[in-house]
Coordinates of C-alpha atoms and ligand atoms in Angstrom, one line a residue:
X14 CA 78.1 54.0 21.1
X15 CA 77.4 52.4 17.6
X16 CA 78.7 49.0 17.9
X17 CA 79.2 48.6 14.2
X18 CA 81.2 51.7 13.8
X19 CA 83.3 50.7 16.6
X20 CA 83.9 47.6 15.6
X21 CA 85.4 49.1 12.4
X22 CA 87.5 51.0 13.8
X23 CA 88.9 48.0 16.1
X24 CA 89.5 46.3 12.4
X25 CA 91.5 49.3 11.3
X26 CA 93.8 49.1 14.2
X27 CA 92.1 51.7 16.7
X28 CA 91.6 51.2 19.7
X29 CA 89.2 53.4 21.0
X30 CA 88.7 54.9 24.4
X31 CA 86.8 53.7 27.1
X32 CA 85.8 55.3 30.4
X33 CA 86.5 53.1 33.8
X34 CA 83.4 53.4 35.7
X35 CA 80.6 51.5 36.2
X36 CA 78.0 53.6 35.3
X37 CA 80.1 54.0 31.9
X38 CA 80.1 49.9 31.4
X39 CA 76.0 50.1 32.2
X40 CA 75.9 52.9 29.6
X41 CA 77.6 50.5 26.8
X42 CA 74.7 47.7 27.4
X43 CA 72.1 50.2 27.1
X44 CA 73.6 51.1 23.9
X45 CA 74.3 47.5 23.0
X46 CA 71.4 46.1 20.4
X47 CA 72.5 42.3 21.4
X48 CA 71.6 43.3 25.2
X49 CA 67.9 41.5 24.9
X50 CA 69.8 38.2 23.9
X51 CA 70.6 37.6 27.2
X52 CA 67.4 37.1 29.1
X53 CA 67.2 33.6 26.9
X54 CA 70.2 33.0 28.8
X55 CA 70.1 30.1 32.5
X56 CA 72.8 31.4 34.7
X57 CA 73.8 29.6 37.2
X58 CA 73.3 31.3 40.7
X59 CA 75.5 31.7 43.9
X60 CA 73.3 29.3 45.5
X61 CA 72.8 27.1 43.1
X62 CA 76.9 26.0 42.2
X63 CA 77.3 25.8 45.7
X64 CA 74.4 23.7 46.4
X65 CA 74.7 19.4 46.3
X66 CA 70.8 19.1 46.1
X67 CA 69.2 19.7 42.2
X68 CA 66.4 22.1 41.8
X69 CA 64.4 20.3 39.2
X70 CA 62.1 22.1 36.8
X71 CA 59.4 19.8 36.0
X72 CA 57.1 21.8 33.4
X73 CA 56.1 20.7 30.5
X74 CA 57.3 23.6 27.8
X75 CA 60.8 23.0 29.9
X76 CA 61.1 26.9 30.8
X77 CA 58.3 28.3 33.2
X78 CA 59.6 29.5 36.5
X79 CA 63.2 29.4 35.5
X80 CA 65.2 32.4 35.7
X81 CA 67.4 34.3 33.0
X82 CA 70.2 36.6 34.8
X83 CA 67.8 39.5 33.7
X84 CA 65.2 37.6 35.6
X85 CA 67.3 37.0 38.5
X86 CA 68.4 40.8 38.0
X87 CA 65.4 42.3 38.2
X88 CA 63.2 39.4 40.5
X89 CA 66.2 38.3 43.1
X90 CA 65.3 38.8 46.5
X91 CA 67.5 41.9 47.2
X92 CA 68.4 40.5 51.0
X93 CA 70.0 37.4 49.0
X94 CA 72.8 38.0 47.3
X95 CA 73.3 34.4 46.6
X96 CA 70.4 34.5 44.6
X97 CA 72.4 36.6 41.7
X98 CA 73.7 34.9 38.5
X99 CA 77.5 34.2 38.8
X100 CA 79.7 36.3 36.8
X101 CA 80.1 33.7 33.6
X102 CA 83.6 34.0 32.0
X103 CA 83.8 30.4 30.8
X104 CA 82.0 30.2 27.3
X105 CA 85.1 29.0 25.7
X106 CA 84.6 25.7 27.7
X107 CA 81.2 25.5 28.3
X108 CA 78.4 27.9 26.5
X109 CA 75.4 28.6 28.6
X110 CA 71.8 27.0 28.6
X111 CA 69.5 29.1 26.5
X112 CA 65.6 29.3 27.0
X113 CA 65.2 28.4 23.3
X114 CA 67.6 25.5 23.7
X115 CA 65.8 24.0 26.5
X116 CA 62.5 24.4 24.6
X117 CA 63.6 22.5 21.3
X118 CA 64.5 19.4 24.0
X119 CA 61.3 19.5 24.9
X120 CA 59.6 19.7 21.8
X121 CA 62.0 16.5 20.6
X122 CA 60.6 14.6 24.0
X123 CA 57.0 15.2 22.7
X124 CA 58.0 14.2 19.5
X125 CA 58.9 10.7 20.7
X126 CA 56.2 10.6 23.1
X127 CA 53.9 11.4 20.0
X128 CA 55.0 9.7 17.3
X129 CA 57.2 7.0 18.4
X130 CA 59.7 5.6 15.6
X131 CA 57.2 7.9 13.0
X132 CA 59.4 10.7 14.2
X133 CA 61.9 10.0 11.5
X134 CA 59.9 10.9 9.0
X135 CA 57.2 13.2 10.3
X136 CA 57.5 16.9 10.2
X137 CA 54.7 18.1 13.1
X138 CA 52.9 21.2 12.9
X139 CA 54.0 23.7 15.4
X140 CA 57.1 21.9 16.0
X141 CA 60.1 24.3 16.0
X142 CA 62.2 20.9 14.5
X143 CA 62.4 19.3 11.4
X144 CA 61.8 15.1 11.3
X145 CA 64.8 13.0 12.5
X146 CA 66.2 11.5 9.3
X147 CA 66.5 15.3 8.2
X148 CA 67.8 17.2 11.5
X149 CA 71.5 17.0 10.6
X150 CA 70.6 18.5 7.1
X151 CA 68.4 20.7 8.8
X152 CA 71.2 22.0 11.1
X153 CA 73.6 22.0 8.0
X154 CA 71.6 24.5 6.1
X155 CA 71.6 27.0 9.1
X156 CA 75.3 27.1 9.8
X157 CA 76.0 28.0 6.3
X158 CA 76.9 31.7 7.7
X159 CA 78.4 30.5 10.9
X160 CA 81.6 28.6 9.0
X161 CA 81.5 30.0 5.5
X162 CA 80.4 27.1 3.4
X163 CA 79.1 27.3 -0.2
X164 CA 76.2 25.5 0.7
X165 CA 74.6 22.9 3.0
X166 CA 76.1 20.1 1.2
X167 CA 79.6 21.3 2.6
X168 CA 78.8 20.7 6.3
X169 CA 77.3 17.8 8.4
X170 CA 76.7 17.3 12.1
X171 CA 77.8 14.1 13.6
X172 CA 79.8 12.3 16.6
X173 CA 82.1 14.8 19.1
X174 CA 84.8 16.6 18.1
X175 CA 87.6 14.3 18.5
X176 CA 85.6 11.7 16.5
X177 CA 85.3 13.3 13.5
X178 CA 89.0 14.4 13.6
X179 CA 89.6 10.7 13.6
X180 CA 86.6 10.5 10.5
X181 CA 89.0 13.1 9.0
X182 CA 92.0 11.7 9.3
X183 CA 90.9 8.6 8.0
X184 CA 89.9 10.3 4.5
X185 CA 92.4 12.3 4.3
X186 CA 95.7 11.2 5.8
X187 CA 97.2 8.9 2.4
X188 CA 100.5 9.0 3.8
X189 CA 102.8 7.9 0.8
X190 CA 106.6 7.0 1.0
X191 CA 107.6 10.7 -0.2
X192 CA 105.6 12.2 2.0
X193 CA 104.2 11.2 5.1
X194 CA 104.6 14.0 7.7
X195 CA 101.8 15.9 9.6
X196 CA 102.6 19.2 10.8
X197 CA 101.0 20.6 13.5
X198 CA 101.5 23.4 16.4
X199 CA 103.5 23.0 19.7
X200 CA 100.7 22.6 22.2
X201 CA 98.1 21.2 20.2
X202 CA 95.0 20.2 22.6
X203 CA 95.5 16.7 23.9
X204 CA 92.7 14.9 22.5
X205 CA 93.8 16.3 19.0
X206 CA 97.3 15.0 19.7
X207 CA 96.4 11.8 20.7
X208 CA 94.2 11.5 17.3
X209 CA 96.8 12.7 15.1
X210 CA 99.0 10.3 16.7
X211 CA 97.2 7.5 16.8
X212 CA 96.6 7.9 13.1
X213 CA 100.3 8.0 12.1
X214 CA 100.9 4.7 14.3
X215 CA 97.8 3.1 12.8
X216 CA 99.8 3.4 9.6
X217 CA 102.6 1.7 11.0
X218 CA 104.6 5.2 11.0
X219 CA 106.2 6.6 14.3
X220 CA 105.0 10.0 15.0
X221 CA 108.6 11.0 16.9
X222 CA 109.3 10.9 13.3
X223 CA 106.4 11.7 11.5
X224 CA 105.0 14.8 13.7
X225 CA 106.2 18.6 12.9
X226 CA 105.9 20.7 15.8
X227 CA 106.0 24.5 15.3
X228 CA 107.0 26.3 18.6
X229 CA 106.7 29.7 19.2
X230 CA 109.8 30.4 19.9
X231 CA 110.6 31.8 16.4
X232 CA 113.8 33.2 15.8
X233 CA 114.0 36.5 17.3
X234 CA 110.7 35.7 19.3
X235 CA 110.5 36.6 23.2
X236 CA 111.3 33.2 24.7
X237 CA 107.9 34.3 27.3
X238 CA 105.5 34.8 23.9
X239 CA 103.3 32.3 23.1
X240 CA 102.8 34.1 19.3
X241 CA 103.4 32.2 16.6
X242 CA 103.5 34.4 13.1
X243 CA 102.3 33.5 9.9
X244 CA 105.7 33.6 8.5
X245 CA 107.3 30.9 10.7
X246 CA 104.1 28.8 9.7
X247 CA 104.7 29.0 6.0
X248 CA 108.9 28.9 6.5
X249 CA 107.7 25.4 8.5
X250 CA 105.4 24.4 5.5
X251 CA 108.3 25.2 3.0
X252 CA 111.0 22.8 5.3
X253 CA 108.7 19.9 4.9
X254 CA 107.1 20.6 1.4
X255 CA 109.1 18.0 0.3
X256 CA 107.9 15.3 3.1
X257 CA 104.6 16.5 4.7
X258 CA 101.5 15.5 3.9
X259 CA 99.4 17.3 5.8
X260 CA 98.9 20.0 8.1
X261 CA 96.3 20.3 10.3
X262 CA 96.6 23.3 13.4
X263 CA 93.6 25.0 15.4
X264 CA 91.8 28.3 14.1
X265 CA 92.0 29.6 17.5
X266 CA 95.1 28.0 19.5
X267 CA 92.9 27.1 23.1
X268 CA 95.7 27.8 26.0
X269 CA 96.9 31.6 24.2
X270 CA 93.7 32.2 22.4
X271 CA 95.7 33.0 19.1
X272 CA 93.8 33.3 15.3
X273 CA 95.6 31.9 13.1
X274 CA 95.4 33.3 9.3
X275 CA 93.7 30.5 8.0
X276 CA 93.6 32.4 4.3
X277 CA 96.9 32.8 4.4
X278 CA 98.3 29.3 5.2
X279 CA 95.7 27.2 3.5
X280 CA 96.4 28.8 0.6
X281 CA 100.5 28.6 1.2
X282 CA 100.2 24.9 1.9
X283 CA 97.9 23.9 -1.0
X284 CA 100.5 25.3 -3.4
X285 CA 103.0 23.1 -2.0
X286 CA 100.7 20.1 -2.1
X287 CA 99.8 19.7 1.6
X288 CA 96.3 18.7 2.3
X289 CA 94.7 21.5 4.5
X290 CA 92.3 20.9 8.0
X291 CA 91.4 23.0 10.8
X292 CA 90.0 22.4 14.3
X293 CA 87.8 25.0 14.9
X294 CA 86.4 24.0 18.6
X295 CA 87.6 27.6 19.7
X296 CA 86.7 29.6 16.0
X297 CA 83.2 28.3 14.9
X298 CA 80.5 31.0 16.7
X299 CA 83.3 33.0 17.8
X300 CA 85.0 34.4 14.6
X301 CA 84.5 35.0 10.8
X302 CA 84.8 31.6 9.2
X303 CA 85.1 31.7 5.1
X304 CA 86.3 27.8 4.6
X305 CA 84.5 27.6 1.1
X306 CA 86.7 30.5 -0.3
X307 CA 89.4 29.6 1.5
X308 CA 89.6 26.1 0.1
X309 CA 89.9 24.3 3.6
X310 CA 90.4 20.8 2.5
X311 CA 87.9 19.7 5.6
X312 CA 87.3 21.3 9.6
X313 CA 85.6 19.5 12.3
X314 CA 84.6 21.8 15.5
X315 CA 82.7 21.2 18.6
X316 CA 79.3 22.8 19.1
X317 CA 78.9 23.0 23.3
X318 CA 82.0 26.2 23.5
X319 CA 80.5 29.1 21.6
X320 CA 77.6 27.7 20.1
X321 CA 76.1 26.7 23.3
X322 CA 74.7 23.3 22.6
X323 CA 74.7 21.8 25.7
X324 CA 77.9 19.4 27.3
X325 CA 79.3 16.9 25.0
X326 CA 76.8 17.8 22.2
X327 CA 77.0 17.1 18.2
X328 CA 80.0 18.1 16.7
X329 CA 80.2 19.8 13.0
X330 CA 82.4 18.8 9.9
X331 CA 83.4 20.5 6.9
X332 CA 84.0 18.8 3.5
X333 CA 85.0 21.1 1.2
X334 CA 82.6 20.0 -2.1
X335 CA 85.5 18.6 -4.2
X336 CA 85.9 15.8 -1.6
X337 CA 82.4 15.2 -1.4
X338 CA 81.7 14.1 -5.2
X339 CA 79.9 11.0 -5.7
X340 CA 80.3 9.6 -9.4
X341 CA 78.9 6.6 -11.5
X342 CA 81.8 4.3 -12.9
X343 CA 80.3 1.5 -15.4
X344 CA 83.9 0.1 -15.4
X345 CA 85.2 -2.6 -13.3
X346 CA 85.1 -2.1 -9.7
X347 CA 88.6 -0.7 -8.7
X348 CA 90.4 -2.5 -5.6
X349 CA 90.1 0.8 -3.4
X350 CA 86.4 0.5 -4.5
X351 CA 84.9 -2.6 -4.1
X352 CA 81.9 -3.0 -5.7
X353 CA 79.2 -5.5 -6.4
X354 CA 80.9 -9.2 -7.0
X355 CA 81.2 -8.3 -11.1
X356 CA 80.8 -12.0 -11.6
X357 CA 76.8 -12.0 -10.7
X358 CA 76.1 -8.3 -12.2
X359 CA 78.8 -7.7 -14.8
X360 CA 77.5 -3.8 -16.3
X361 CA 76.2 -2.7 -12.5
X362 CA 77.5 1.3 -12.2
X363 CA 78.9 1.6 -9.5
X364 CA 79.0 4.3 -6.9
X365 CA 82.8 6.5 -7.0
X366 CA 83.8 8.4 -4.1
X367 CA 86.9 9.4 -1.9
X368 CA 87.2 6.5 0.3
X369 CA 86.0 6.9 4.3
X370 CA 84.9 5.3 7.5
X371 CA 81.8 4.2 6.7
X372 CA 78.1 3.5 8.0
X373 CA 74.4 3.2 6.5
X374 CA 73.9 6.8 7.8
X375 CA 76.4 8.3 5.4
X376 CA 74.3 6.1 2.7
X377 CA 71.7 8.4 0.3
X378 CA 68.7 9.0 1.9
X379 CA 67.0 7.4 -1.0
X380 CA 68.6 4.1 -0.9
X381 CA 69.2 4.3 3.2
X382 CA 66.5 1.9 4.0
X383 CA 66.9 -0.6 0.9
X384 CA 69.7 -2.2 3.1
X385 CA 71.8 -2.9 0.1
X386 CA 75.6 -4.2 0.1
X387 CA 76.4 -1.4 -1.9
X388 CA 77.1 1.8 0.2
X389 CA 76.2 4.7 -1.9
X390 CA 77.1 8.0 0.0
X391 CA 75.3 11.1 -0.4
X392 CA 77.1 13.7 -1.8
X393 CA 78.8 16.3 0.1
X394 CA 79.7 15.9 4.0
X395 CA 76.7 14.4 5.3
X396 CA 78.3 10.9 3.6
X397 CA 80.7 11.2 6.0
X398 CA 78.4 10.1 8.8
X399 CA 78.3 6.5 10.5
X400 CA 75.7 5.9 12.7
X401 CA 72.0 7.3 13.5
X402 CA 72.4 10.9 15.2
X403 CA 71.1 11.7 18.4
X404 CA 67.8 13.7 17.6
X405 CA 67.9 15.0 21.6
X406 CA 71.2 16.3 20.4
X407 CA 70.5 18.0 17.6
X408 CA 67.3 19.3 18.8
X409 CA 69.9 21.1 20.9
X410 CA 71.9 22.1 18.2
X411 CA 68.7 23.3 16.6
X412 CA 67.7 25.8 19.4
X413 CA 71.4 27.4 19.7
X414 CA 71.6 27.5 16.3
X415 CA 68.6 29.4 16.1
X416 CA 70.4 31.8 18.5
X417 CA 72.9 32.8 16.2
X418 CA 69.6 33.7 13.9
X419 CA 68.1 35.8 15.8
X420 CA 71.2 37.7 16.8
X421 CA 72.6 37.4 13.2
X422 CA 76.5 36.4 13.4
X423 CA 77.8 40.0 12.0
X424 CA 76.2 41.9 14.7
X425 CA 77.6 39.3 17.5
X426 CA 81.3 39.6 16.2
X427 CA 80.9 43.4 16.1
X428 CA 79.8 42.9 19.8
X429 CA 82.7 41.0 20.3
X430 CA 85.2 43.3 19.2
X431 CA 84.2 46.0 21.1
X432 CA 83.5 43.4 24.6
X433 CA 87.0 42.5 23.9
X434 CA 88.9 45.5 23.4
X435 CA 86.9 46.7 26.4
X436 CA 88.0 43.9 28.8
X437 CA 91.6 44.3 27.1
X438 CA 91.4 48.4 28.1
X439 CA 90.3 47.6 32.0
X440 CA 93.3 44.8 32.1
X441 CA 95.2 48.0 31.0
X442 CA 94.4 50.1 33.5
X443 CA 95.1 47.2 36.4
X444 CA 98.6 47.2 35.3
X445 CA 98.8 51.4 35.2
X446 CA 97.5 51.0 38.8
X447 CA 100.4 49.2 39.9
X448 CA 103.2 50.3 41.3
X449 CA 106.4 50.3 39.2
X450 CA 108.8 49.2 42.1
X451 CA 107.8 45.5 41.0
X452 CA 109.8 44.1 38.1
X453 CA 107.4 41.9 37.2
X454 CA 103.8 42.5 36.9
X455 CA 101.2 41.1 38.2
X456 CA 100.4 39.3 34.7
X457 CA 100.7 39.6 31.2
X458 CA 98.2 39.4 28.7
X459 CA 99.9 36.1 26.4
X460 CA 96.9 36.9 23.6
X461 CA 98.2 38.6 21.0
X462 CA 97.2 42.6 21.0
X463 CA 95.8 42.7 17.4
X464 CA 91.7 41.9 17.2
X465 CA 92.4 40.4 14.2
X466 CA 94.7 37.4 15.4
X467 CA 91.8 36.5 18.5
X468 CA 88.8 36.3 19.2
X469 CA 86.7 36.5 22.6
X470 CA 89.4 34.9 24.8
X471 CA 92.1 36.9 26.6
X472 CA 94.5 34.4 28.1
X473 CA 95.9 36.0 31.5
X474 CA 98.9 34.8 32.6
X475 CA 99.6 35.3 36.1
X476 CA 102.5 36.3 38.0
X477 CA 103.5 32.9 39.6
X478 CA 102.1 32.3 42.8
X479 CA 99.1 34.6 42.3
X480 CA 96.6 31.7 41.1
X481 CA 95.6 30.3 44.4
X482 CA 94.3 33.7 45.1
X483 CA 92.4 34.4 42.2
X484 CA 91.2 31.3 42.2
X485 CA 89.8 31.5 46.0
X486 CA 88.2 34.8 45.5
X487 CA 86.5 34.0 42.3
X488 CA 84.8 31.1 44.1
X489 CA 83.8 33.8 47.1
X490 CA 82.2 35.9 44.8
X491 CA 80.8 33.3 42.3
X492 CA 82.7 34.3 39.0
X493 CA 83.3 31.2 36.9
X494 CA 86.4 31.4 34.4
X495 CA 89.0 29.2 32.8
X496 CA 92.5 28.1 34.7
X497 CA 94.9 26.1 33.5
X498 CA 97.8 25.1 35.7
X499 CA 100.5 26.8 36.4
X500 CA 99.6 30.2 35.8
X501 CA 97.1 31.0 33.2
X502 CA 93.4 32.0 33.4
X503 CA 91.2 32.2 30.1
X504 CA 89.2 34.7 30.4
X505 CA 86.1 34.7 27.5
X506 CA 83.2 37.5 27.7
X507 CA 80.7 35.9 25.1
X508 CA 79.0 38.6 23.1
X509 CA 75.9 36.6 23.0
X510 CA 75.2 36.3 26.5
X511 CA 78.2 38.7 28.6
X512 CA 77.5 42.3 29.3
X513 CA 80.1 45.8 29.7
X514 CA 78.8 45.3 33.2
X515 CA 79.9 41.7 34.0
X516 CA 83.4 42.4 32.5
X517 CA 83.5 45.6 35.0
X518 CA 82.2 43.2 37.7
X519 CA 84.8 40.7 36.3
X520 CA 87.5 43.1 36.5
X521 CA 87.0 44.8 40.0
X522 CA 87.1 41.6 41.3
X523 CA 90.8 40.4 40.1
X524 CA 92.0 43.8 40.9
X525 CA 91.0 42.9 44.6
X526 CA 92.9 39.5 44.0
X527 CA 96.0 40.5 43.2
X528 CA 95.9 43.4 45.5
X529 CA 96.0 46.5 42.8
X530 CA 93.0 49.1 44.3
X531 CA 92.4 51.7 41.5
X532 CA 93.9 55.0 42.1
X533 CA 91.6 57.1 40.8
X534 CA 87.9 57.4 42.1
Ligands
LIG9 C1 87.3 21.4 23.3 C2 88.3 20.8 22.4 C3 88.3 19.4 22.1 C4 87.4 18.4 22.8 O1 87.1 17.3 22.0 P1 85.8 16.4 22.3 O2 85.8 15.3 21.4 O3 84.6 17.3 22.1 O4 85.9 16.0 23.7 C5 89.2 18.9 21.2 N1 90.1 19.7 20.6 C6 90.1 21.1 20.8 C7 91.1 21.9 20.1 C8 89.2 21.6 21.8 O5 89.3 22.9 22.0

């Protein structure tokens, strides 16, 4: 198979034809150029989620004597099955542990055993990292690709996601008497709620009031479907584009696993004077991202779901560059920019900017250490920041970002497509297997059919009752995926690390859970 070429044809609306077996998945990652990636990839084992004692790796470079799944695969005792990688469906929660990952870690430890507080400003030979007071830049500049900025300057690394959400807010929700409203999407994750909330009562405002809710329950819409259409996004826009303020919905809804058209409705809500952010926690390292082109007021995304860097890691921010001006004023200080007293230096220029939450880290690098009264951001997102990064974090961020080098994001989304449609095709052939005497199926796939409007995830949504059962084999055979109560598993095959094979392994094993044998050898 040629991945690209099948890829394209996904894009055009094809869905191509796939063959059921086993030795036809194991065909596919022979074919599949992205198939070496995943021998930088720690799996857990069958033994090891089970097990309550640690199995520490004390080596210096962090990786000797650990096993990759292709390791395990091709080293695992054969008499031990529990000695296998589990089947690892959960990327859209938590990305895996690569071997490059683990070694820029280390490398940051010897840093600081090295150099000490010199680390800030020391660029070592042979290190794979840049020096502290420049990591975040450093990260910036190679996830340029990965979200579609113009440049750099666009994107900074800072705090956790629902942090810089509240960063975000705060520089860009100006509620005004006219318009005040924040629309948003029916099941928006909870942290996000809770931000977006918080903000509107921080401004005095109640959000029973103040909060627009779109539900996918459009019109005509299936009252089951989770699908929410681009048109009943803008109609929403146009109700409130006398009132609203902002919007601010997911690129990827979490629980259905629906792409929005993030073109389409920044574009739609600009022209009504909306300001424009997306939370891209289940978009950034999963799907095309163009948020310079697409005039995305600002984004904020978590980096531990597809970007793999590590639990609770360094979250990423988008500023689109007309936010991120900093301008010289030699006029009076305004009120909503205080400047120096003008009393004691009456012609000082002062520093102009959209007004923030802010901290000496968001300060010019140039002036950072002056420890001046005066905050003088630097342009762009990165004087958005607060406080002093974590270098252990970004040195994570570093290695995973490096990842997405090597693999080169293009080739991973064509992967994706295909790893997708493929799952999508085997979930297909469960249902054909089973017999039509039962009026309702044993589940229903509640992402939407068309590659363009998702991206990894398939949400599964179980015929109630059935989750207990899934659930309990899937910890039998050591398969790790997604559930969400009632009825819903999210199931994610990561291009960069899942294989044809796993998803055939995947799939054989709910067929056994909800009790549909294949019918055909
Ligand atoms: C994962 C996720 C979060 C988590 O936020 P943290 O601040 O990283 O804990 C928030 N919002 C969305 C939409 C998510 O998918």
């Amino acid at each position: 198979m040629d991945f690209a070429a099948t890829a394209n044809e996904i894009r055009a609306g094809n869905k191509p034809s796939f063959d059921d077996s086993l030795a036809y998945a194991q065909s596919l990652d022979r074919a599949d150029p992205l198939a070496p990636l995943r021998s930088d990839y720690l799996f857990p084992t069958k033994a090891s989620i089970k097990s309550k004692t640690l199995t520490r790796h004390h080596h210096v470079d962090g990786t000797a004597g650990l096993n990759s799944a292709a390791d395990a695969n091709a080293n695992a005792n054969a008499n031990d099955p529990d000695d296998e990688p589990v089947l690892y469906f959960c990327g859209n929660s938590l990305g895996l542990q690569s071997k490059t990952t683990r070694s820029s870690i280390y490398a940051q430890l010897d840093t600081w055993h090295a150099l000490g507080v010199n680390g800030h400003f020391t660029d070592p030979d042979g290190s794979p990292l840049v020096n502290w007071q420049d990591m975040s830049a450093d990260c910036a500049r190679k996830s340029v690709a990965l979200v579609g900025a113009k440049d750099a300057a666009e994107i900074v690394y800072m705090n956790t996601l629902t942090v810089n959400i509240h960063m975000l807010l705060a520089a860009f929700y100006k509620p005004t008497a006219a318009r005040s409203k924040i629309i948003l999407e029916w099941k928006p994750f909870p942290s996000d709620y809770y931000a977006i909330s918080s903000h509107v009562q921080w401004h005095g405002r109640d959000p029973a009031h103040e909060l627009v809710e779109i539900w996918p329950h459009g019109e005509h819409a299936d009252p089951a479907s989770l699908y929410i259409s681009t048109d009943q996004i803008l109609a929403t826009i146009d109700a409130h584009a006398h009132d609203a303020a902002l919007l601010l919905l997911p690129g990827i809804q979490y629980y259905s696993g629906q792409l929005f058209d993030m073109a389409t409705i920044t574009e739609y809500a600009h022209a009504r004077g909306l300001v424009v952010g997306w939370d891209l926690a289940h978009a950034a390292g999963n799907v095309d991202l163009r948020l310079h082109d697409w005039n995305v007021d600002f984004a904020m995304w978590c980096t531990y779901k597809y970007i793999n860097a590590g639990p609770g890691a360094i979250a990423g921010a988008f500023v689109h560059e007309r936010h991120g001006h900093v301008e010289w004023s030699a006029a009076p200080a305004s009120s909503s920019h205080p400047g120096p007293d003008p009393q004691d230096q009456p012609s000082e220029p002062v520093p102009v900017f959209r007004p923030r939450l802010s901290g000496w880290y968001g300060g010019d690098k140039s002036v950072r250490f002056l420890m001046a009264k005066q905050f003088q951001p630097t342009p762009g997102a990165a004087g958005f920041q607060a406080g002093n990064p974590s270098a252990l974090d970004l040195a994570a961020l570093s290695g995973s970002l490096d990842m997405f080098a090597r693999a080169g994001f293009p080739n991973l989304r064509n992967k994706s497509l295909v790893l997708t449609a493929y799952a999508e095709h085997m979930l297909h052939r469960i249902l054909a297997d089973e017999h039509a005497n039962n009026d309702t199926p044993a589940f229903t796939i509640v992402t939407p059919p068309n590659p363009a409007e998702r991206g990894a995830q398939l949400s599964v949504l179980l015929r109630h009752g059935l989750l207990d059962k899934v659930q309990a084999l899937f910890a039998e055979k050591g398969i790790i995926c997604d559930k969400r109560k009632p009825d819903v598993i999210r199931v994610a095959p990561v291009p960069m690390y899942n294989s044809f094979e796993d998803v055939w392994r995947f799939m054989h094993a709910l067929r056994e859970a909800v009790g549909i044998p294949a019918k055909s050898g």
